[in-house]
Short mmCIF file of C-alpha atoms and ligand atoms in Angstrom, two decimals:
data_model
loop_
_atom_site.label_atom_id
_atom_site.label_comp_id
_atom_site.label_asym_id
_atom_site.label_seq_id
_atom_site.Cartn_x
_atom_site.Cartn_y
_atom_site.Cartn_z
CA UNK H 1 -26.80 -33.20 -28.01
CA UNK H 2 -29.11 -31.45 -30.97
CA UNK H 3 -32.27 -32.13 -30.75
CA UNK H 4 -33.74 -34.78 -33.56
CA UNK H 5 -36.22 -32.14 -34.58
CA UNK H 6 -33.47 -29.78 -35.86
CA UNK H 7 -32.22 -31.77 -38.76
CA UNK H 8 -32.58 -30.15 -41.95
CA UNK H 9 -35.62 -32.15 -43.25
CA UNK H 10 -37.68 -30.09 -40.47
CA UNK H 11 -37.27 -26.89 -42.55
CA UNK H 12 -38.30 -23.43 -40.32
CA UNK H 13 -38.68 -25.13 -37.22
CA UNK H 14 -35.80 -24.64 -34.97
CA UNK H 15 -35.82 -26.32 -31.40
CA UNK H 16 -32.85 -24.40 -28.93
CA UNK H 17 -31.14 -26.34 -26.83
CA UNK H 18 -32.44 -24.53 -23.71
CA UNK H 19 -31.14 -22.11 -21.36
CA UNK H 20 -30.01 -21.92 -17.45
CA UNK H 21 -32.74 -23.19 -15.01
CA UNK H 22 -34.19 -19.66 -13.21
CA UNK H 23 -33.78 -19.87 -9.41
CA UNK H 24 -37.24 -21.20 -8.00
CA UNK H 25 -37.58 -18.31 -5.74
CA UNK H 26 -37.79 -14.44 -7.15
CA UNK H 27 -34.84 -13.12 -5.69
CA UNK H 28 -36.82 -9.87 -4.61
CA UNK H 29 -39.55 -11.82 -3.28
CA UNK H 30 -36.67 -13.60 -1.28
CA UNK H 31 -35.85 -10.42 0.72
CA UNK H 32 -39.12 -8.99 0.96
CA UNK H 33 -40.27 -11.99 2.72
CA UNK H 34 -36.83 -11.34 5.44
CA UNK H 35 -37.13 -7.80 6.06
CA UNK H 36 -40.80 -9.06 6.93
CA UNK H 37 -38.69 -10.30 9.90
CA UNK H 38 -37.76 -6.92 11.45
CA UNK H 39 -37.53 -7.21 15.42
CA UNK H 40 -39.74 -4.05 16.74
CA UNK H 41 -37.01 -1.61 17.05
CA UNK H 42 -35.88 -1.66 13.84
CA UNK H 43 -39.64 -1.27 12.73
CA UNK H 44 -40.11 2.13 15.24
CA UNK H 45 -36.50 3.49 14.41
CA UNK H 46 -37.93 2.79 10.66
CA UNK H 47 -41.06 5.06 11.00
CA UNK H 48 -39.40 7.38 13.43
CA UNK H 49 -36.79 8.19 10.50
CA UNK H 50 -39.81 8.33 8.18
CA UNK H 51 -39.04 5.20 5.75
CA UNK H 52 -42.01 4.90 3.72
CA UNK H 53 -41.00 1.05 2.86
CA UNK H 54 -40.77 0.25 6.71
CA UNK H 55 -44.36 2.24 7.03
CA UNK H 56 -45.82 0.59 4.63
CA UNK H 57 -45.08 -3.11 6.01
CA UNK H 58 -45.99 -1.96 9.94
CA UNK H 59 -48.96 -1.45 7.98
CA UNK H 60 -50.03 -4.63 6.56
CA UNK H 61 -49.02 -6.15 10.33
CA UNK H 62 -51.98 -3.69 11.28
CA UNK H 63 -53.97 -4.70 8.67
CA UNK H 64 -53.15 -8.46 9.35
CA UNK H 65 -55.89 -10.52 11.50
CA UNK H 66 -53.26 -13.11 12.47
CA UNK H 67 -53.08 -12.71 16.13
CA UNK H 68 -49.09 -12.81 16.02
CA UNK H 69 -48.91 -9.99 13.32
CA UNK H 70 -51.50 -8.17 15.72
CA UNK H 71 -49.18 -8.82 18.91
CA UNK H 72 -46.40 -7.11 16.92
CA UNK H 73 -48.64 -4.34 15.56
CA UNK H 74 -50.13 -3.50 18.98
CA UNK H 75 -46.36 -3.05 20.45
CA UNK H 76 -44.97 -0.65 17.14
CA UNK H 77 -48.26 1.85 17.54
CA UNK H 78 -47.62 1.59 21.49
CA UNK H 79 -44.40 2.71 20.85
CA UNK H 80 -45.32 5.65 17.92
CA UNK H 81 -47.51 6.97 19.77
CA UNK H 82 -45.69 9.60 21.80
CA UNK H 83 -44.50 10.47 18.56
CA UNK H 84 -47.68 11.15 17.00
CA UNK H 85 -50.80 13.42 16.99
CA UNK H 86 -49.45 16.30 15.51
CA UNK H 87 -50.93 15.99 11.63
CA UNK H 88 -54.18 17.62 10.60
CA UNK H 89 -56.40 15.37 9.55
CA UNK H 90 -58.92 15.38 6.75
CA UNK H 91 -61.82 13.39 6.11
CA UNK H 92 -62.82 13.30 2.12
CA UNK H 93 -66.10 11.50 1.00
CA UNK H 94 -68.41 12.11 -1.63
CA UNK H 95 -70.68 9.70 -4.17
CA UNK H 96 -68.77 7.01 -6.83
CA UNK H 97 -67.78 10.04 -9.42
CA UNK H 98 -67.77 12.94 -7.59
CA UNK H 99 -63.69 13.53 -8.46
CA UNK H 100 -62.27 12.84 -5.18
CA UNK H 101 -59.18 10.91 -6.51
CA UNK H 102 -58.66 13.98 -8.97
CA UNK H 103 -59.83 16.34 -5.93
CA UNK H 104 -57.01 14.75 -3.86
CA UNK H 105 -54.45 14.55 -6.10
CA UNK H 106 -55.08 18.72 -6.41
CA UNK H 107 -55.21 18.66 -2.47
CA UNK H 108 -52.35 17.07 -2.10
CA UNK H 109 -50.02 18.47 -4.10
CA UNK H 110 -51.06 22.41 -3.44
CA UNK H 111 -49.68 20.86 0.41
CA UNK H 112 -46.39 19.59 -0.84
CA UNK H 113 -45.25 22.53 -2.88
CA UNK H 114 -46.02 24.11 0.68
CA UNK H 115 -43.45 21.60 1.90
CA UNK H 116 -46.12 18.73 4.08
CA UNK H 117 -45.58 15.51 3.74
CA UNK H 118 -49.20 13.72 2.91
CA UNK H 119 -50.52 10.61 4.02
CA UNK H 120 -53.40 9.31 2.04
CA UNK H 121 -55.85 6.35 3.83
CA UNK H 122 -59.12 5.30 2.98
CA UNK H 123 -61.82 3.42 4.85
CA UNK H 124 -64.07 1.17 2.28
CA UNK H 125 -66.16 -1.54 4.59
CA UNK H 126 -67.58 -3.16 1.08
CA UNK H 127 -63.74 -3.83 0.04
CA UNK H 128 -63.88 -7.32 0.83
CA UNK H 129 -66.80 -8.23 -1.25
CA UNK H 130 -65.71 -6.32 -4.04
CA UNK H 131 -62.35 -8.29 -3.78
CA UNK H 132 -59.99 -4.89 -3.71
CA UNK H 133 -60.62 -1.67 -3.00
CA UNK H 134 -60.60 1.23 -5.18
CA UNK H 135 -60.83 4.25 -2.63
CA UNK H 136 -57.04 4.84 -1.68
CA UNK H 137 -55.72 3.24 -4.94
CA UNK H 138 -52.23 4.78 -6.24
CA UNK H 139 -53.21 4.82 -9.92
CA UNK H 140 -55.87 7.08 -9.32
CA UNK H 141 -53.89 9.82 -7.75
CA UNK H 142 -51.29 10.13 -10.83
CA UNK H 143 -49.15 13.24 -9.63
CA UNK H 144 -49.45 12.28 -5.30
CA UNK H 145 -48.26 9.04 -6.47
CA UNK H 146 -44.69 9.92 -8.00
CA UNK H 147 -44.23 11.76 -4.59
CA UNK H 148 -41.75 10.76 -2.32
CA UNK H 149 -43.68 13.12 0.45
CA UNK H 150 -47.21 11.56 -0.52
CA UNK H 151 -48.14 8.14 0.96
CA UNK H 152 -51.28 6.66 -0.20
CA UNK H 153 -52.38 3.48 0.79
CA UNK H 154 -55.45 1.46 -0.18
CA UNK H 155 -58.59 0.42 2.44
CA UNK H 156 -57.60 -2.26 4.74
CA UNK H 157 -60.02 -4.95 2.67
CA UNK H 158 -60.71 -7.03 5.96
CA UNK H 159 -63.67 -7.54 7.95
CA UNK H 160 -66.74 -5.65 9.32
CA UNK H 161 -66.54 -1.79 8.90
CA UNK H 162 -65.38 -1.59 12.86
CA UNK H 163 -62.83 -3.66 11.70
CA UNK H 164 -61.57 -2.23 8.46
CA UNK H 165 -61.91 2.00 10.90
CA UNK H 166 -59.84 0.68 13.92
CA UNK H 167 -56.86 -0.18 11.68
CA UNK H 168 -56.79 2.59 9.65
CA UNK H 169 -57.39 4.22 12.90
CA UNK H 170 -54.62 2.29 13.68
CA UNK H 171 -52.07 3.11 10.51
CA UNK H 172 -52.96 7.33 11.32
CA UNK H 173 -50.60 6.62 14.16
CA UNK H 174 -48.11 5.89 12.02
CA UNK H 175 -48.31 7.83 9.48
CA UNK H 176 -48.11 10.27 12.11
CA UNK H 177 -45.22 9.31 13.77
CA UNK H 178 -43.20 8.61 10.12
CA UNK H 179 -43.75 12.61 10.03
CA UNK H 180 -46.84 12.40 7.85
CA UNK H 181 -48.37 16.16 8.81
CA UNK H 182 -51.29 16.01 6.95
CA UNK H 183 -52.91 13.16 6.56
CA UNK H 184 -56.71 12.50 4.60
CA UNK H 185 -59.14 9.49 4.83
CA UNK H 186 -61.06 8.77 1.93
CA UNK H 187 -64.65 7.02 1.81
CA UNK H 188 -67.30 6.53 -0.22
CA UNK H 189 -69.84 9.23 0.75
CA UNK H 190 -72.94 5.80 0.22
CA UNK H 191 -72.61 4.19 3.57
CA UNK H 192 -72.30 4.32 7.51
CA UNK H 193 -68.28 4.44 6.91
CA UNK H 194 -69.02 8.23 6.98
CA UNK H 195 -69.79 7.81 11.14
CA UNK H 196 -66.32 6.50 11.11
CA UNK H 197 -64.62 8.77 9.67
CA UNK H 198 -65.53 11.47 11.14
CA UNK H 199 -64.98 9.68 14.42
CA UNK H 200 -60.66 9.76 13.38
CA UNK H 201 -60.66 13.30 11.42
CA UNK H 202 -60.24 16.96 12.70
CA UNK H 203 -61.73 17.95 9.25
CA UNK H 204 -65.05 16.18 7.21
CA UNK H 205 -65.35 17.39 3.68
CA UNK H 206 -67.73 16.45 1.76
CA UNK H 207 -67.19 16.64 -2.12
CA UNK H 208 -70.76 16.96 -4.09
CA UNK H 209 -71.79 17.48 -8.18
CA UNK H 210 -74.30 20.36 -8.66
CA UNK H 211 -76.60 19.30 -11.45
CA UNK H 212 -77.29 15.62 -10.75
CA UNK H 213 -80.95 16.56 -9.67
CA UNK H 214 -79.95 15.53 -6.40
CA UNK H 215 -78.07 18.43 -4.90
CA UNK H 216 -79.30 17.69 -1.34
CA UNK H 217 -78.36 14.24 -1.36
CA UNK H 218 -76.17 14.75 1.30
CA UNK H 219 -79.19 15.71 3.74
CA UNK H 220 -81.02 12.55 3.24
CA UNK H 221 -77.89 10.13 5.32
CA UNK H 222 -77.56 13.00 7.60
CA UNK H 223 -74.18 13.12 6.28
CA UNK H 224 -74.54 17.02 5.71
CA UNK H 225 -74.75 17.51 9.68
CA UNK H 226 -70.66 15.67 9.79
CA UNK H 227 -70.05 18.29 7.34
CA UNK H 228 -67.37 21.21 8.03
CA UNK H 229 -67.28 22.04 4.89
CA UNK H 230 -69.07 20.77 1.44
CA UNK H 231 -67.16 21.49 -1.67
CA UNK H 232 -69.02 21.55 -5.22
CA UNK H 233 -66.76 20.18 -7.88
CA UNK H 234 -66.55 20.05 -11.34
CA UNK H 235 -67.20 24.15 -11.32
CA UNK H 236 -66.16 24.41 -15.02
CA UNK H 237 -67.07 25.37 -17.81
CA UNK H 238 -70.75 25.13 -18.56
CA UNK H 239 -71.10 23.81 -15.21
CA UNK H 240 -70.06 26.60 -13.29
CA UNK H 241 -73.88 28.52 -13.36
CA UNK H 242 -75.12 25.14 -11.40
CA UNK H 243 -71.72 24.59 -9.15
CA UNK H 244 -73.30 28.15 -8.19
CA UNK H 245 -76.47 27.73 -8.06
CA UNK H 246 -76.23 24.51 -5.76
CA UNK H 247 -73.47 25.89 -3.68
CA UNK H 248 -77.11 28.39 -2.78
CA UNK H 249 -79.55 25.65 -1.89
CA UNK H 250 -76.82 24.18 0.20
CA UNK H 251 -76.45 27.43 1.79
CA UNK H 252 -79.98 27.96 2.39
CA UNK H 253 -80.38 24.30 3.80
CA UNK H 254 -77.04 24.92 6.14
CA UNK H 255 -78.59 27.93 7.75
CA UNK H 256 -82.27 25.35 9.05
CA UNK H 257 -78.87 23.44 10.91
CA UNK H 258 -78.46 25.39 14.66
CA UNK H 259 -74.55 25.95 15.40
CA UNK H 260 -72.29 22.90 15.67
CA UNK H 261 -70.71 22.44 18.95
CA UNK H 262 -67.75 23.34 17.48
CA UNK H 263 -69.01 27.00 17.10
CA UNK H 264 -67.99 26.72 12.99
CA UNK H 265 -70.77 27.32 10.23
CA UNK H 266 -70.12 24.59 7.99
CA UNK H 267 -69.39 26.35 4.44
CA UNK H 268 -70.55 25.08 0.53
CA UNK H 269 -67.68 26.27 -2.09
CA UNK H 270 -67.62 25.38 -5.31
CA UNK H 271 -64.21 24.65 -7.34
CA UNK H 272 -62.63 22.37 -10.06
CA UNK H 273 -60.08 19.53 -9.00
CA UNK H 274 -59.78 19.25 -13.09
CA UNK H 275 -58.66 22.70 -14.15
CA UNK H 276 -57.36 23.91 -10.79
CA UNK H 277 -59.48 26.16 -9.72
CA UNK H 278 -60.28 27.09 -6.36
CA UNK H 279 -58.04 24.77 -4.50
CA UNK H 280 -56.54 27.63 -2.52
CA UNK H 281 -59.82 28.56 -1.06
CA UNK H 282 -60.80 25.22 -0.45
CA UNK H 283 -57.83 25.37 1.52
CA UNK H 284 -57.72 28.59 3.61
CA UNK H 285 -61.69 27.27 4.92
CA UNK H 286 -60.04 24.01 6.55
CA UNK H 287 -56.88 26.21 8.00
CA UNK H 288 -59.70 28.73 9.58
CA UNK H 289 -61.58 25.94 10.80
CA UNK H 290 -58.62 24.86 12.43
CA UNK H 291 -57.43 28.21 13.75
CA UNK H 292 -61.13 28.38 15.22
CA UNK H 293 -61.34 24.99 17.33
CA UNK H 294 -57.45 25.04 18.08
CA UNK H 295 -58.98 28.89 19.71
CA UNK H 296 -61.76 27.60 21.80
CA UNK H 297 -60.47 24.07 22.61
CA UNK H 298 -62.56 22.04 20.61
CA UNK H 299 -59.85 20.62 18.52
CA UNK H 300 -58.51 18.69 21.59
CA UNK H 301 -62.15 18.55 23.10
CA UNK H 302 -62.72 16.54 19.75
CA UNK H 303 -59.69 14.25 20.19
CA UNK H 304 -59.73 13.38 23.64
CA UNK H 305 -63.89 12.59 22.53
CA UNK H 306 -62.13 10.28 19.56
CA UNK H 307 -59.95 8.34 21.48
CA UNK H 308 -62.59 7.04 24.03
CA UNK H 309 -64.74 6.06 20.98
CA UNK H 310 -62.03 4.22 20.16
CA UNK H 311 -61.67 2.39 23.33
CA UNK H 312 -64.83 1.31 22.84
CA UNK H 313 -64.93 0.37 19.31
CA UNK H 314 -61.15 -1.81 20.93
CA UNK H 315 -62.96 -3.28 23.21
CA UNK H 316 -65.95 -3.92 21.86
CA UNK H 317 -64.48 -5.51 18.53
CA UNK H 318 -61.91 -7.91 20.74
CA UNK H 319 -65.06 -9.49 22.84
CA UNK H 320 -66.76 -10.08 19.63
CA UNK H 321 -63.40 -11.69 17.79
CA UNK H 322 -63.22 -13.54 21.22
CA UNK H 323 -66.61 -14.58 21.37
CA UNK H 324 -67.35 -15.96 17.80
CA UNK H 325 -64.06 -17.46 16.87
CA UNK H 326 -63.98 -19.62 20.32
CA UNK H 327 -64.95 -23.35 18.89
CA UNK H 328 -66.82 -24.25 21.38
CA UNK H 329 -68.97 -21.56 21.15
CA UNK H 330 -68.91 -21.50 17.37
CA UNK H 331 -70.52 -24.87 18.21
CA UNK H 332 -73.09 -24.37 20.30
CA UNK H 333 -74.60 -21.62 18.24
CA UNK H 334 -74.38 -23.76 15.35
CA UNK H 335 -77.34 -25.59 17.56
CA UNK H 336 -78.48 -22.83 18.93
CA UNK H 337 -79.41 -20.95 15.90
CA UNK H 338 -81.47 -24.52 15.15
CA UNK H 339 -83.45 -24.35 18.06
CA UNK H 340 -84.09 -20.39 17.74
CA UNK H 341 -85.31 -21.18 14.01
CA UNK H 342 -87.49 -24.29 14.74
CA UNK H 343 -88.86 -22.14 17.91
CA UNK H 344 -87.90 -24.58 20.29
CA UNK H 345 -86.19 -21.54 22.09
CA UNK H 346 -86.49 -17.89 22.05
CA UNK H 347 -83.77 -15.73 20.86
CA UNK H 348 -83.23 -14.57 24.44
CA UNK H 349 -82.69 -17.54 26.33
CA UNK H 350 -80.23 -19.15 23.64
CA UNK H 351 -78.07 -15.81 23.90
CA UNK H 352 -77.97 -15.88 27.50
CA UNK H 353 -77.08 -19.43 27.25
CA UNK H 354 -73.94 -18.96 24.89
CA UNK H 355 -72.82 -16.09 26.63
CA UNK H 356 -73.06 -17.49 29.58
CA UNK H 357 -70.99 -21.14 28.34
CA UNK H 358 -68.14 -18.56 27.60
CA UNK H 359 -67.56 -16.83 30.81
CA UNK H 360 -67.75 -20.31 32.31
CA UNK H 361 -64.26 -21.06 30.79
CA UNK H 362 -63.01 -18.29 32.05
CA UNK H 363 -62.61 -15.73 29.59
P1 GDP V 1 -64.15 9.79 -7.33
O1 GDP V 1 -65.11 8.04 -7.83
O2 GDP V 1 -64.95 10.40 -6.78
O3 GDP V 1 -62.59 9.06 -7.04
O4 GDP V 1 -64.03 10.55 -9.04
P2 GDP V 1 -62.67 10.65 -10.05
O5 GDP V 1 -62.07 11.76 -9.40
O6 GDP V 1 -62.63 9.53 -10.87
O7 GDP V 1 -63.47 11.10 -10.98
C1 GDP V 1 -64.94 11.16 -11.39
C2 GDP V 1 -64.38 11.65 -13.30
O8 GDP V 1 -65.01 12.81 -13.07
C3 GDP V 1 -63.30 11.94 -14.43
O9 GDP V 1 -63.34 11.84 -15.37
C4 GDP V 1 -63.17 13.17 -13.64
O10 GDP V 1 -61.79 13.12 -14.77
C5 GDP V 1 -63.54 13.98 -13.72
N1 GDP V 1 -63.94 14.61 -12.92
C6 GDP V 1 -62.99 15.40 -11.35
N2 GDP V 1 -62.62 16.17 -11.16
C7 GDP V 1 -62.94 16.92 -12.78
C8 GDP V 1 -63.71 18.43 -12.29
O11 GDP V 1 -63.05 19.38 -11.69
N3 GDP V 1 -64.23 19.11 -13.14
C9 GDP V 1 -64.54 17.95 -14.51
N4 GDP V 1 -65.09 18.99 -15.29
N5 GDP V 1 -64.60 17.09 -14.42
C10 GDP V 1 -63.53 16.47 -13.58
#
């Protein structure tokens, strides 16, 4: 039936008859939901054959805090482990604006041109507060994100630094099993996350800026002791002299540190991510380091130490989660908190009471 408002007296107003109603569920979404229910074997086969879509979904499971997802994720990781461990893992840190994403883009393209496959992961524990991380964001790595041999993943967003870092550590296993032979772990050089990154990478690269009047910023936070290489970015145009001066200052500062256990004296280089200058030299440094530590045994020793570190981290996290997520304990803690706040009970007595209750449950 024609709509009454189509009467010619309603000039210029025309109401259409209507269109076929679209399906209530997006058909593409349906496909995704179905594919989320892969079996463990399908996940593992997909990962081992280098399927980036399946890899990405498996990483989502690793990041999920739902127990049923965690259970599948852990089985997948276990089956991928024998195929992992073969990548060169590089941690990349620097304050916001230092040029991490620009540099990762060019460092990454350099590797891809040589026939390598690169995965970029990130650790940003603040991303939960800021609702979504910018680290490891594809849109910041314009060239890499178009490449099929690159896999880019932003930071897992949930939980404590330890939790976020553990998820990234586990995702490394999956990426390596999928055949990525280079791995970057990106982090913002402003907090505690460097320690976590250091405990999962082979080489730790600190990106610095010259001319900010704060060249020795890394020293204060102890980040410089962790760095195997310091690279001063934006050594281009008017900035070259400043970058060279910062290089000299940093080299002098590093002389004050004792030689690290690796037997490698951290180097300071200048480069320009934007203008693609000095990139080959940065990679040359990283490869010289890897050659040295593989030769002197430090590479293997550090990886074993890292494995031990993550075992204890996982135990700690699971103990903590088990305890705090227990509904009975949560109730008891609320009461104890009141008592401690009102000085009716000492913190230590309250803590012991809560733990004893937990252990009495036979957990
Ligand atoms: P991030 O926050 O550490 O990831 O830094 P970005 O990679 O987003 O870079 C911050 C800004 O510095 C951007 O405007 C870049 O274009 C600029 N930038 C990055 N690398 C260089 C460089 O080598 N030279 C110059 N002149 N600018 C750069």
